[in-house]
PDB file of C-alpha atoms and ligand atoms in Angstrom:
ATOM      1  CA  UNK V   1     -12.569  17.964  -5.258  1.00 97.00           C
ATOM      2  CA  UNK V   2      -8.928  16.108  -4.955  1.00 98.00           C
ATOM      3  CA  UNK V   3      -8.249  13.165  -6.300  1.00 98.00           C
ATOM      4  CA  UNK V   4      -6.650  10.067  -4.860  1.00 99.00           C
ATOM      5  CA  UNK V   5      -5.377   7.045  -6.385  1.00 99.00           C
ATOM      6  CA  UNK V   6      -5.342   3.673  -4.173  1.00 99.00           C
ATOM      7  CA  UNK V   7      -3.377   0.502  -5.088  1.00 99.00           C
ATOM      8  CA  UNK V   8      -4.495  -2.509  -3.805  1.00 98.00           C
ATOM      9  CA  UNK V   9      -8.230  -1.266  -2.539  1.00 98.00           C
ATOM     10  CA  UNK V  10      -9.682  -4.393  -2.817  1.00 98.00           C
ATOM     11  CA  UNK V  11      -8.681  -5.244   0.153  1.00 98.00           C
ATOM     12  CA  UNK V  12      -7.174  -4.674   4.194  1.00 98.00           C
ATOM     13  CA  UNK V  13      -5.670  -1.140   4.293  1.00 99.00           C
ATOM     14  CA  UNK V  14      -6.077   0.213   0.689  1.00 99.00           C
ATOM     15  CA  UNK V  15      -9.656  -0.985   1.221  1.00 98.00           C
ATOM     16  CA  UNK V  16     -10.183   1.145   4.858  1.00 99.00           C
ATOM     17  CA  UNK V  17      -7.658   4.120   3.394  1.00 99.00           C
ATOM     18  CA  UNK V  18     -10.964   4.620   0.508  1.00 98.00           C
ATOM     19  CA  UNK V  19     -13.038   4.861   3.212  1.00 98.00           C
ATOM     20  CA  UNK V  20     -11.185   7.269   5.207  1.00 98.00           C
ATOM     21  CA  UNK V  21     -10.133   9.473   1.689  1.00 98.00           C
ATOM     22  CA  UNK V  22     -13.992   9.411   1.125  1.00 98.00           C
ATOM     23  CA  UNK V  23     -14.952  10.945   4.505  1.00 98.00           C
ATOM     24  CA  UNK V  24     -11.799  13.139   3.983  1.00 98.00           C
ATOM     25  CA  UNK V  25     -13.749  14.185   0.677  1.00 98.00           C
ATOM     26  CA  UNK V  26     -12.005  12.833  -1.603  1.00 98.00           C
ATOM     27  CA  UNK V  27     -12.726  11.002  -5.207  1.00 98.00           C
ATOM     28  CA  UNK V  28     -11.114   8.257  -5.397  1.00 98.00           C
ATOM     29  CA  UNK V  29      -9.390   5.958  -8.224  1.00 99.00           C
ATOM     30  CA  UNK V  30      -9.471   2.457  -6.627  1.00 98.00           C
ATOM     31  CA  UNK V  31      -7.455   0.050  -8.062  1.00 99.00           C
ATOM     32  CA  UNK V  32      -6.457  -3.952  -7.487  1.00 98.00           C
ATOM     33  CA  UNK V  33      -6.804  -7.343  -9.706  1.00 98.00           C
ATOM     34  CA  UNK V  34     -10.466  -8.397  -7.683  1.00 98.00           C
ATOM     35  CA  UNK V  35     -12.704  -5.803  -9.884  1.00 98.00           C
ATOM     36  CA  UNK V  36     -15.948  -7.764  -8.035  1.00 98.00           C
ATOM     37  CA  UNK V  37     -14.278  -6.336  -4.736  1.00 98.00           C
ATOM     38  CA  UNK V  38     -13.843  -2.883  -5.916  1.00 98.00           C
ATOM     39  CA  UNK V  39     -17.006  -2.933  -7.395  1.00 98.00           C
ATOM     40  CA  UNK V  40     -18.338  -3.067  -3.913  1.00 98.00           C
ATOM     41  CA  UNK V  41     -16.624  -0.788  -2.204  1.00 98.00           C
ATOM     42  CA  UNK V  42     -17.632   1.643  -5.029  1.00 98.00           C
ATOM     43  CA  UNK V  43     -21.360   1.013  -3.874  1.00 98.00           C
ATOM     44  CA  UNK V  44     -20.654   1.932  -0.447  1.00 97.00           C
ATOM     45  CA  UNK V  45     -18.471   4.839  -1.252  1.00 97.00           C
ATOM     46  CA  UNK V  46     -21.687   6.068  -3.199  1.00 95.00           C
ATOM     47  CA  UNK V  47     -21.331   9.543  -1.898  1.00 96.00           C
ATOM     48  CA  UNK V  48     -18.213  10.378  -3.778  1.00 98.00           C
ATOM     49  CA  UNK V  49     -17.052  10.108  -7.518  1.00 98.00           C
ATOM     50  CA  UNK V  50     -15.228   6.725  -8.095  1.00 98.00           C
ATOM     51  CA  UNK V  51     -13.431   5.183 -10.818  1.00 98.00           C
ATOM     52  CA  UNK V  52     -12.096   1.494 -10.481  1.00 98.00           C
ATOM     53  CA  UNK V  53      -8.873   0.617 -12.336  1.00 98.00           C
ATOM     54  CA  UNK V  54      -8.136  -3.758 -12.678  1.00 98.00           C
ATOM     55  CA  UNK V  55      -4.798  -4.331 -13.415  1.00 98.00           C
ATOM     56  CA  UNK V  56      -1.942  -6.106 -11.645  1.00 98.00           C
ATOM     57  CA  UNK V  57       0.745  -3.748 -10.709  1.00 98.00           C
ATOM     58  CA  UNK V  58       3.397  -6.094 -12.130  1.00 98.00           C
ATOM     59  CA  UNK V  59       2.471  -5.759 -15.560  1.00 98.00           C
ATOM     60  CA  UNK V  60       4.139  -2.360 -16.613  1.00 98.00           C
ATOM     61  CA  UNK V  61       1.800  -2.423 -20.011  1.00 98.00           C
ATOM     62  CA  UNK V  62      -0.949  -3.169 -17.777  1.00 98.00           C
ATOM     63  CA  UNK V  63      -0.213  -0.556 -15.621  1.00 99.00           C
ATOM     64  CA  UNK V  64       0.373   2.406 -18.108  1.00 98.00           C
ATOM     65  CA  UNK V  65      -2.664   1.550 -19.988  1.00 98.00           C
ATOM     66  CA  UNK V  66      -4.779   1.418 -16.843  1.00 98.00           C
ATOM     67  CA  UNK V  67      -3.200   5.104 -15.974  1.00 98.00           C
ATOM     68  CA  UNK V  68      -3.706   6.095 -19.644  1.00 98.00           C
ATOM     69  CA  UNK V  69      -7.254   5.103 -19.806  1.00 98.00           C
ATOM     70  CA  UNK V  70      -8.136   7.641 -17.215  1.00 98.00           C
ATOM     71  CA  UNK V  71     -11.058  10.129 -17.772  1.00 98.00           C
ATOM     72  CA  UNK V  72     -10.427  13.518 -17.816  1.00 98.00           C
ATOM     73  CA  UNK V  73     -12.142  14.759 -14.403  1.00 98.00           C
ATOM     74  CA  UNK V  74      -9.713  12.224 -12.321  1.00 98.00           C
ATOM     75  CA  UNK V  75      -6.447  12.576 -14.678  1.00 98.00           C
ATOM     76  CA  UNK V  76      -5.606  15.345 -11.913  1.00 98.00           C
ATOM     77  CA  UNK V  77      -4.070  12.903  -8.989  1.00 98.00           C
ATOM     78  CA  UNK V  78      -3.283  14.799  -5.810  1.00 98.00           C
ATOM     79  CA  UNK V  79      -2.759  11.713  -3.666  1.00 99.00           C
ATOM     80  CA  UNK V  80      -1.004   8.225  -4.641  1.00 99.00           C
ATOM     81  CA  UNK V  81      -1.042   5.744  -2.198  1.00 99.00           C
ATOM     82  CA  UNK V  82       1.366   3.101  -3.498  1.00 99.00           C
ATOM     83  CA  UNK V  83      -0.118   0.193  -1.450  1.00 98.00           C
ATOM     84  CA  UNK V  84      -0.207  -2.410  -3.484  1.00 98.00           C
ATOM     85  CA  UNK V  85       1.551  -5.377  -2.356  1.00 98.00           C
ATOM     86  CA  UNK V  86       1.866  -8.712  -0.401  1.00 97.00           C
ATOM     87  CA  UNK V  87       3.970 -11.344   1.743  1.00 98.00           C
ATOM     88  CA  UNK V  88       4.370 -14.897  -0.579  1.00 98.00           C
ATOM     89  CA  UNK V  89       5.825 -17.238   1.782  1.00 98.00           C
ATOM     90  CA  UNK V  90       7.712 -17.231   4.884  1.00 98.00           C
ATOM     91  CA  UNK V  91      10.878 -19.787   4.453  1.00 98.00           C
ATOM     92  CA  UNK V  92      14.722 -20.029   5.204  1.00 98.00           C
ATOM     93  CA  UNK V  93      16.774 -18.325   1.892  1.00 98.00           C
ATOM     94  CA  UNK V  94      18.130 -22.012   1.081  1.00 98.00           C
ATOM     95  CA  UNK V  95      14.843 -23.246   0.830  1.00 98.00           C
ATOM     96  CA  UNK V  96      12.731 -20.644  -0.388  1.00 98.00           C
ATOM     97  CA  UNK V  97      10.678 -20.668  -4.052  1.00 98.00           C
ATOM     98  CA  UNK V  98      12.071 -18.196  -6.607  1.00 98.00           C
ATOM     99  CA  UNK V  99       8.595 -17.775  -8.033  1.00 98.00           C
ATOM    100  CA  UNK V 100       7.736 -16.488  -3.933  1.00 98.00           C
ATOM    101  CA  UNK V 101      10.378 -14.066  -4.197  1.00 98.00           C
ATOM    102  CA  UNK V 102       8.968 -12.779  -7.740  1.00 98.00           C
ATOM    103  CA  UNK V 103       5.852 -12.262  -6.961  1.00 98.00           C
ATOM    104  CA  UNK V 104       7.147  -9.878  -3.961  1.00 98.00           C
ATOM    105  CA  UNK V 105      10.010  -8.179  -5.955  1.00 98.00           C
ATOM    106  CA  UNK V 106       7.995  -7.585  -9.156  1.00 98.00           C
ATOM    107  CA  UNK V 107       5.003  -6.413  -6.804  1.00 98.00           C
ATOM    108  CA  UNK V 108       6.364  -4.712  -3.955  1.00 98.00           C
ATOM    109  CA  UNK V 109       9.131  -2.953  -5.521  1.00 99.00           C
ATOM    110  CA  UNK V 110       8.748  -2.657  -9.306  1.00 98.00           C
ATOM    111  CA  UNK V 111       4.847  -2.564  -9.100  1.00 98.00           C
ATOM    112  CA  UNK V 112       5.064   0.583  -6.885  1.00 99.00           C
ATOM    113  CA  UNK V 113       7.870   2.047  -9.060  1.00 99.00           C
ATOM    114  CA  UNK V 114       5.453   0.911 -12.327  1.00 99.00           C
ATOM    115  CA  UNK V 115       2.529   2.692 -10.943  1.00 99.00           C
ATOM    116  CA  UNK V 116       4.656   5.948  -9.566  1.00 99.00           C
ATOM    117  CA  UNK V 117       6.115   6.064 -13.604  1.00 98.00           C
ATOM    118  CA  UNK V 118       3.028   6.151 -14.533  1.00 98.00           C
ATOM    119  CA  UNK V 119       1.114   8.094 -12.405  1.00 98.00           C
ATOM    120  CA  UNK V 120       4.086  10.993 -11.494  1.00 98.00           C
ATOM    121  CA  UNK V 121       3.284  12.735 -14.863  1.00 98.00           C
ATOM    122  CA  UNK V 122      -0.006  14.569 -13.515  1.00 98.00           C
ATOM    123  CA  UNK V 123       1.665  15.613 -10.390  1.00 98.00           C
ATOM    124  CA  UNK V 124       4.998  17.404 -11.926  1.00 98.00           C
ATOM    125  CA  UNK V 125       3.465  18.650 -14.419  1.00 98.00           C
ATOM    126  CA  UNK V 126       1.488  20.931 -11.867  1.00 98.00           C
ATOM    127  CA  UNK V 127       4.067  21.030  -9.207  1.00 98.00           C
ATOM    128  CA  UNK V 128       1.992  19.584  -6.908  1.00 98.00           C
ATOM    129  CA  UNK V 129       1.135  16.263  -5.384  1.00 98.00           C
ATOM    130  CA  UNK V 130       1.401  13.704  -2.390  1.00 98.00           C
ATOM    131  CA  UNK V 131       2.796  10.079  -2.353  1.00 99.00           C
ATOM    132  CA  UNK V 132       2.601   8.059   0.938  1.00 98.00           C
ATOM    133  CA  UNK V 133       4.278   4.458   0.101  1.00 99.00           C
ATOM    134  CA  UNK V 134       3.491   1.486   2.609  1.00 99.00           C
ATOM    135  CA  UNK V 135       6.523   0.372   3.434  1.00 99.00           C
ATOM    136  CA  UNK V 136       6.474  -2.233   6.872  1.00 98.00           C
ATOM    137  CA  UNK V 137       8.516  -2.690  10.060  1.00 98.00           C
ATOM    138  CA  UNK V 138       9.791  -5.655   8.052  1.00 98.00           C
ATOM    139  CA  UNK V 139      11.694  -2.523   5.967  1.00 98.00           C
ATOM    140  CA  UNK V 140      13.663  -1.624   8.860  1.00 98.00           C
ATOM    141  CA  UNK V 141      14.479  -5.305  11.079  1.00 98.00           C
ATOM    142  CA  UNK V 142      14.866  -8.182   8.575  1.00 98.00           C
ATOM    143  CA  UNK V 143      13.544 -10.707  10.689  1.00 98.00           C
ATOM    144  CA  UNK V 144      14.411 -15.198  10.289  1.00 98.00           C
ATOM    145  CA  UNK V 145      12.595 -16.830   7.427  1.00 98.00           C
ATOM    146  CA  UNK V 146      11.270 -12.796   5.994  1.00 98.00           C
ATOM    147  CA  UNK V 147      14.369 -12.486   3.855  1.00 98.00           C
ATOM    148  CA  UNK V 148      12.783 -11.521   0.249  1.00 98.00           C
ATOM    149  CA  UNK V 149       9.602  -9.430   1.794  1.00 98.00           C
ATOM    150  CA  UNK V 150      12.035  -7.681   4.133  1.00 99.00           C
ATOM    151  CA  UNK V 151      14.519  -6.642   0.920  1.00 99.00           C
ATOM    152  CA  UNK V 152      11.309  -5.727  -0.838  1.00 99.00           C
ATOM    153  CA  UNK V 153       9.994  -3.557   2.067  1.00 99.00           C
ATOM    154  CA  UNK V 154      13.476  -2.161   2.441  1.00 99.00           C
ATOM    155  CA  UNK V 155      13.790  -1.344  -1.561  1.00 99.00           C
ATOM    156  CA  UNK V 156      10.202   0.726  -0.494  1.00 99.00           C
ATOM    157  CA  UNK V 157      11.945   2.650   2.062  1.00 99.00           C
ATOM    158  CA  UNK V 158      15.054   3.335  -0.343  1.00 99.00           C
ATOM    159  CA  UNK V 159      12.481   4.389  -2.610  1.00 99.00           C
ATOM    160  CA  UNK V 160      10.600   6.664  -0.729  1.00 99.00           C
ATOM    161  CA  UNK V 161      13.801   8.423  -0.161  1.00 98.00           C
ATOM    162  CA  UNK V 162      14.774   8.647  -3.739  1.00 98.00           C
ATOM    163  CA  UNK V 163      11.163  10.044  -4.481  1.00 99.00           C
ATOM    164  CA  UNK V 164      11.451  12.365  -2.178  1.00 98.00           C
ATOM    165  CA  UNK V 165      14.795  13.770  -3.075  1.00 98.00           C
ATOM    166  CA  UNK V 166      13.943  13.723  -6.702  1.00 98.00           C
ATOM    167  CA  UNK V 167      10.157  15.258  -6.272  1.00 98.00           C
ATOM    168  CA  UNK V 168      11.582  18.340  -4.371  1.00 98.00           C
ATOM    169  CA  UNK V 169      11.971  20.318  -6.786  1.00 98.00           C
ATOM    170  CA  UNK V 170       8.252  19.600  -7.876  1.00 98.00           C
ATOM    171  CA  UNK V 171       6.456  20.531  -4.222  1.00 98.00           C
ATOM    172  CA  UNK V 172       5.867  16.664  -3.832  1.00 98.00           C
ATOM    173  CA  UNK V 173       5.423  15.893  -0.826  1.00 98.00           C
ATOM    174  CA  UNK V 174       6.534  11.497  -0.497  1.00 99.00           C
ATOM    175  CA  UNK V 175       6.124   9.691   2.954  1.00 99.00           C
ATOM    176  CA  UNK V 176       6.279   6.151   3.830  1.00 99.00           C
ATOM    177  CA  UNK V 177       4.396   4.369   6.697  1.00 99.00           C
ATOM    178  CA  UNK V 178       5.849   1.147   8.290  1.00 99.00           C
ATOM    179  CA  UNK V 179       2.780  -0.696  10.032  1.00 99.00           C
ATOM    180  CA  UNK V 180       3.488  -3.563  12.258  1.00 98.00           C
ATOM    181  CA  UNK V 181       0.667  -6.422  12.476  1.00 98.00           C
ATOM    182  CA  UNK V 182      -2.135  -5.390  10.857  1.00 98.00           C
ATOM    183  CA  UNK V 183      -5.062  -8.134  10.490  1.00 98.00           C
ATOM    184  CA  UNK V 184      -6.036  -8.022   6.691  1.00 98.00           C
ATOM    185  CA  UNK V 185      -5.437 -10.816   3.963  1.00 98.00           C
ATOM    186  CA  UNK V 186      -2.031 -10.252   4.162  1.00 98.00           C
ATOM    187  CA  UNK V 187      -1.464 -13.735   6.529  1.00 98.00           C
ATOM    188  CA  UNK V 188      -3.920 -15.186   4.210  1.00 98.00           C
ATOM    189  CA  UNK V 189      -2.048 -14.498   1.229  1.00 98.00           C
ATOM    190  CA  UNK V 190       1.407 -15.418   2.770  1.00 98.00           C
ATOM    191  CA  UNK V 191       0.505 -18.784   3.764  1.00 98.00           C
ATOM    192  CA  UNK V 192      -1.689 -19.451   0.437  1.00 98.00           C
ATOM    193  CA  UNK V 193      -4.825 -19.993   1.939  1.00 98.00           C
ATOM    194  CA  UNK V 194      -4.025 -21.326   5.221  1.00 98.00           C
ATOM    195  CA  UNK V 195      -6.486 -19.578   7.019  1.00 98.00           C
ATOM    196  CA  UNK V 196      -6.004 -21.347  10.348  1.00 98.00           C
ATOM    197  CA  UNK V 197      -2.027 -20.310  10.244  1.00 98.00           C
ATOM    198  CA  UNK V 198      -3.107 -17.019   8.919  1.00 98.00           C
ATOM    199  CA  UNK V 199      -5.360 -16.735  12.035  1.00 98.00           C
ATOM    200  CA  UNK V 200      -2.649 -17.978  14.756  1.00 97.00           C
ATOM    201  CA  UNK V 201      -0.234 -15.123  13.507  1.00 98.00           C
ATOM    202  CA  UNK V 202      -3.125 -12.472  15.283  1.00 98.00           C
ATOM    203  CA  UNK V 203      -3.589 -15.053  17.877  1.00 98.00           C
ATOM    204  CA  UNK V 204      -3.373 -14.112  21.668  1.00 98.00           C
ATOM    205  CA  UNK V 205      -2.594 -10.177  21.028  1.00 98.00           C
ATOM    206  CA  UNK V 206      -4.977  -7.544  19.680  1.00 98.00           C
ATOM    207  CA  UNK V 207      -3.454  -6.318  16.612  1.00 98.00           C
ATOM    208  CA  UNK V 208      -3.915  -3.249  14.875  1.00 98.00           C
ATOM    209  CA  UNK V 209      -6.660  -3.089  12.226  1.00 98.00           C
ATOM    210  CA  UNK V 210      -6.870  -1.744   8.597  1.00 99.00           C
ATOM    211  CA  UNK V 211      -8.793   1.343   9.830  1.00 98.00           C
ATOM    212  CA  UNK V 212      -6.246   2.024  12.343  1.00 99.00           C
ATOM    213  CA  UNK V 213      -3.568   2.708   9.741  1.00 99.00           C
ATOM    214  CA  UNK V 214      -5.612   4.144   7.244  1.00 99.00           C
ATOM    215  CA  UNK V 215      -6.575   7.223   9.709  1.00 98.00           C
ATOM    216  CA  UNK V 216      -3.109   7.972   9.927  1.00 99.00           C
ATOM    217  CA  UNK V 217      -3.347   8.127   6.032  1.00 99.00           C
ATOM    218  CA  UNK V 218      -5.946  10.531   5.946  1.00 98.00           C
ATOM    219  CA  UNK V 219      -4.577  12.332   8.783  1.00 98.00           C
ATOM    220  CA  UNK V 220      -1.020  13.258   6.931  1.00 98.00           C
ATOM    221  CA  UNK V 221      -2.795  13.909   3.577  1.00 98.00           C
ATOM    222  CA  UNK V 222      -4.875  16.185   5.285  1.00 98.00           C
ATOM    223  CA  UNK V 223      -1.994  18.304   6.813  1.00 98.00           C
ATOM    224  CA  UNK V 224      -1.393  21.822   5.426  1.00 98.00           C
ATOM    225  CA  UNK V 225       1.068  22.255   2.513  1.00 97.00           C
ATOM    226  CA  UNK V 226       4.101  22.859   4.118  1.00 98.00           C
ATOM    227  CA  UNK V 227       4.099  20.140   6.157  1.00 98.00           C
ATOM    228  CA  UNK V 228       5.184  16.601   5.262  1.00 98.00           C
ATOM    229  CA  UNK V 229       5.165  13.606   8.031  1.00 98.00           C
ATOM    230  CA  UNK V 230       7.731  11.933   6.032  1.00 98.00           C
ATOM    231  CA  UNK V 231       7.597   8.419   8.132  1.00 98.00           C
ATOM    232  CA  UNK V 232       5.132   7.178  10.455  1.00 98.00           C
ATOM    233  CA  UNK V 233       5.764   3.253  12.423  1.00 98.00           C
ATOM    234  CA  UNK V 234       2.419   2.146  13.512  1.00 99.00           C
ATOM    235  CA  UNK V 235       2.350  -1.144  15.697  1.00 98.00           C
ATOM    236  CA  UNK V 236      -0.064  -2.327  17.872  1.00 98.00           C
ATOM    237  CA  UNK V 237       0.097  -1.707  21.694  1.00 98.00           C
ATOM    238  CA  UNK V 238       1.557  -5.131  22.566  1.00 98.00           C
ATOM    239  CA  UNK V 239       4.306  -5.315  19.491  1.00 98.00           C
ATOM    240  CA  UNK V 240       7.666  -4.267  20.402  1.00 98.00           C
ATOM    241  CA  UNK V 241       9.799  -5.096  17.521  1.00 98.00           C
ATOM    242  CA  UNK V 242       8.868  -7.426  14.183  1.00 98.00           C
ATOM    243  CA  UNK V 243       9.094 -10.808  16.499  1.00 97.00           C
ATOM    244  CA  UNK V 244       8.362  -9.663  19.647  1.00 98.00           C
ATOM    245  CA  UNK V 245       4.672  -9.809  20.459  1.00 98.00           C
ATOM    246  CA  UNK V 246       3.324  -9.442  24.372  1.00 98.00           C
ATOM    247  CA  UNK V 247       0.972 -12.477  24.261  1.00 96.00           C
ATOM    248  CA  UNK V 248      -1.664 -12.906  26.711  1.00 89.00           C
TER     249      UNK V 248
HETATM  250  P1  NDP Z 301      -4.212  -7.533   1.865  1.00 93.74           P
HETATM  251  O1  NDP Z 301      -3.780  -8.854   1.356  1.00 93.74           O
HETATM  252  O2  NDP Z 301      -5.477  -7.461   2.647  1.00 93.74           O
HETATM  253  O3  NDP Z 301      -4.303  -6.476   0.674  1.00 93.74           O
HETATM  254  C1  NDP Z 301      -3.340  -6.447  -0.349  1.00 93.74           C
HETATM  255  C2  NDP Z 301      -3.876  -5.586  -1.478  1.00 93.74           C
HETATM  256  O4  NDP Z 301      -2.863  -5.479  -2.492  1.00 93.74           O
HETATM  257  C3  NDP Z 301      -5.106  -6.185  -2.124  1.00 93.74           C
HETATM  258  O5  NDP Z 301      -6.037  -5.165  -2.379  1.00 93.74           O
HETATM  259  C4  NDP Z 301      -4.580  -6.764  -3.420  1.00 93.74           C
HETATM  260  O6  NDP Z 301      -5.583  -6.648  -4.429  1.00 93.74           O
HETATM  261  C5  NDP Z 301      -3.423  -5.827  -3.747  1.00 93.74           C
HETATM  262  N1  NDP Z 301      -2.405  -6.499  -4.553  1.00 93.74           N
HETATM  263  C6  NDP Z 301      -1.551  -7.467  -4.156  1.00 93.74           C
HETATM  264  N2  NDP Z 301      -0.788  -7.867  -5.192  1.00 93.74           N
HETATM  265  C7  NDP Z 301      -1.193  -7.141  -6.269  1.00 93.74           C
HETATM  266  C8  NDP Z 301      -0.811  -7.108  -7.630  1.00 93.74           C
HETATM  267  N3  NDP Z 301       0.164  -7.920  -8.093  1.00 93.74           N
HETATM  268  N4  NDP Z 301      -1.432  -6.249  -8.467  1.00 93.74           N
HETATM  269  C9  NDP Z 301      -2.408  -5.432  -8.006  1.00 93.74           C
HETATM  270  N5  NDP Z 301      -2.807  -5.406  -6.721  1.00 93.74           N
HETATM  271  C10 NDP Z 301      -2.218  -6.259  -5.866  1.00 93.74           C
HETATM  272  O7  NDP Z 301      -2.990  -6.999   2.752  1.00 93.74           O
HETATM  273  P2  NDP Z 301      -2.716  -5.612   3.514  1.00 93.74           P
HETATM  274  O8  NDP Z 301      -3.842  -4.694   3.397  1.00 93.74           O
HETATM  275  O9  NDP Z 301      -2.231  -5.971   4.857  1.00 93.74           O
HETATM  276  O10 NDP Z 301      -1.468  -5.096   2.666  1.00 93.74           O
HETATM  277  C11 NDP Z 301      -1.383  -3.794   2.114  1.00 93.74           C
HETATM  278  C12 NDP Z 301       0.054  -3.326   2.185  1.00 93.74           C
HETATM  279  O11 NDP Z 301       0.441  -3.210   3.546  1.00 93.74           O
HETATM  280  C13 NDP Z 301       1.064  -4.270   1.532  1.00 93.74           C
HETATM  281  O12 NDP Z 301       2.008  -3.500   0.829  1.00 93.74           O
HETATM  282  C14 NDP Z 301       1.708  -4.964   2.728  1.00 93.74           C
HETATM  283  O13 NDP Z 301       3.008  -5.411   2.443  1.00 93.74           O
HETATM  284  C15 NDP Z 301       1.706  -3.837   3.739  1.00 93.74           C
HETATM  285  N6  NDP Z 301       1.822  -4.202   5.133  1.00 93.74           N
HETATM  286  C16 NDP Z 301       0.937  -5.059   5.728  1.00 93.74           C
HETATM  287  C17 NDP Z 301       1.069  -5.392   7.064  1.00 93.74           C
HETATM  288  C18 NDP Z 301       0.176  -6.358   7.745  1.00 93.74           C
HETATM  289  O14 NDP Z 301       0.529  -6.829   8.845  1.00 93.74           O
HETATM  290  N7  NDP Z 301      -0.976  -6.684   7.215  1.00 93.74           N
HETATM  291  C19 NDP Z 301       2.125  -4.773   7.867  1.00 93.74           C
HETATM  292  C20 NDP Z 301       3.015  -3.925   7.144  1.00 93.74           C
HETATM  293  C21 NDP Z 301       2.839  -3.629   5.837  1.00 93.74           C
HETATM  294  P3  NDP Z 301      -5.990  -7.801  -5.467  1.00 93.74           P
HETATM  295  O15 NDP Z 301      -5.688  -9.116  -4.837  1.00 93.74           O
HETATM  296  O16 NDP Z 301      -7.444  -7.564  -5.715  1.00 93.74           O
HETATM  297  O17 NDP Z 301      -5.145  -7.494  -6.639  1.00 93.74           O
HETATM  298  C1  8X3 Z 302       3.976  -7.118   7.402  1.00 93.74           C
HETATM  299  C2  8X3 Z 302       4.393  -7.176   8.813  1.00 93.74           C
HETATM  300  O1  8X3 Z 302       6.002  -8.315  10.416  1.00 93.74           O
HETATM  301  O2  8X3 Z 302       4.586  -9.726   9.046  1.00 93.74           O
HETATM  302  O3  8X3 Z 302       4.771  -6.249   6.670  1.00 93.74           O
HETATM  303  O4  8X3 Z 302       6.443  -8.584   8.086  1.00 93.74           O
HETATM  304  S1  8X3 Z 302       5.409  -8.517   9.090  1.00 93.74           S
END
């Protein structure tokens, strides 16, 4: 049985990308800061092995004991979906709060490199392995008040092409996908709690959901071994670019 490793399962698509790895027949390593949440998921994933991991991907300790601590039978990663990762804010540069633009650096960006350190090991050392890093449309069109989570989706693209110069030589196969509006948390988190702004951003449109993104997960992990689908953009029907949404 392969073995994937999810950042950020507790939740939107890390959560739906378990489900979709565990139908693809997968075990899976499920990790995020809400163990409760994981916990959960584990029960409904009953049919395949699980094994949750709590630690927050900015904490590099954190994250190479979490990596360290794994049992043998799911040391073996095949799959590493570096997914970890969050919008803190939405405000001009003059006016935006350092501690904002942190949390998204240190998360985004060093988290996934943290976690890819850490993880990368068990993949070179048997040639063989698949990373799929979600990167955002926000990676490729910095939009007006995204500055900071548009740098930090753009390191992620950088990134991914580092990775997958660097991996060659190690048949591992690295692949970013760029989603467009996807209704998860992620509003929620942006605008701390503001669940009626959250809501208005997916407002008047029908935006993609978590599953939606996570079947195009399972459906590149699941491609043969010589083929990699290095860069997927997945937006909803009625987005055209970051800002422009066809409203009814
Ligand atoms: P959610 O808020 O629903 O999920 C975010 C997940 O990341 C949660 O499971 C959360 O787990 C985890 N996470 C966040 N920060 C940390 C941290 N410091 N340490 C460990 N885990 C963390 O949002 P999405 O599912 O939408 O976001 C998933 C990814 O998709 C993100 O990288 C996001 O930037 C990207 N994306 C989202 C889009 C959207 O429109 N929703 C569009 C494009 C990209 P926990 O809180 O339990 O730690
Ligand atoms: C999330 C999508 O457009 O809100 O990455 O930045 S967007």
């Amino acid at each position: 049985m392969k073995t994937a490793f999810i950042t950020g399962a507790s939740s939107g698509i890390g959560r739906a990308t378990a489900v979709a790895l565990a139908q693809a027949g997968y075990q899976l390593i499920l990790a995020g800061r809400r163990r409760e949440r994981l916990e959960e998921l584990t029960r409904e994933l009953s049919a395949v092995p699980t094994h949750l991991l709590t630690f927050d991907v900015r904490d590099r300790a954190a994250v190479d004991a979490a990596v360290q601590s794994l049992p043998a039978a799911f040391q073996d990663v095949d799959v590493l979906i570096n997914n970890a990762g969050n919008a803190h804010g939405l405000a001009p540069i003059q006016s935006g709060d350092p501690q904002d633009w942190d949390d998204m650096l240190d998360g985004n960006v060093k988290g996934l490199l943290y976690v890819s350190r850490a993880v990368l090991p068990a993949m070179t050392r048997r040639n063989t392995g698949h990373i799929i890093n979600i990167g955002s449309i926000a990676g490729h069109e910095t939009y007006a008040n995204g500055n900071v989570y548009c740098a930090s989706k753009a390191a992620v693209a950088a990134l991914t092409q580092g990775m997958r110069l660097d991996l060659l030589p190690h048949h591992i196969r690295v692949a970013e996908v760029n989603p467009g509006a996807v209704e998860t948390e992620f509003s929620e988190v942006r605008f701390k709690g503001d669940t009626e702004r959250a809501a208005s951003v997916y407002k008047g449109f029908d935006p993609l959901k978590a599953q939606d993104v996570a079947e195009v997960i399972a459906f590149m992990v699941t491609r043969p071994a010589h083929v990699n689908i290095a860069e997927v953009l997945i937006l909803p029907a009625a987005q055209a670019s970051a800002t422009t949404i066809r409203k009814q």
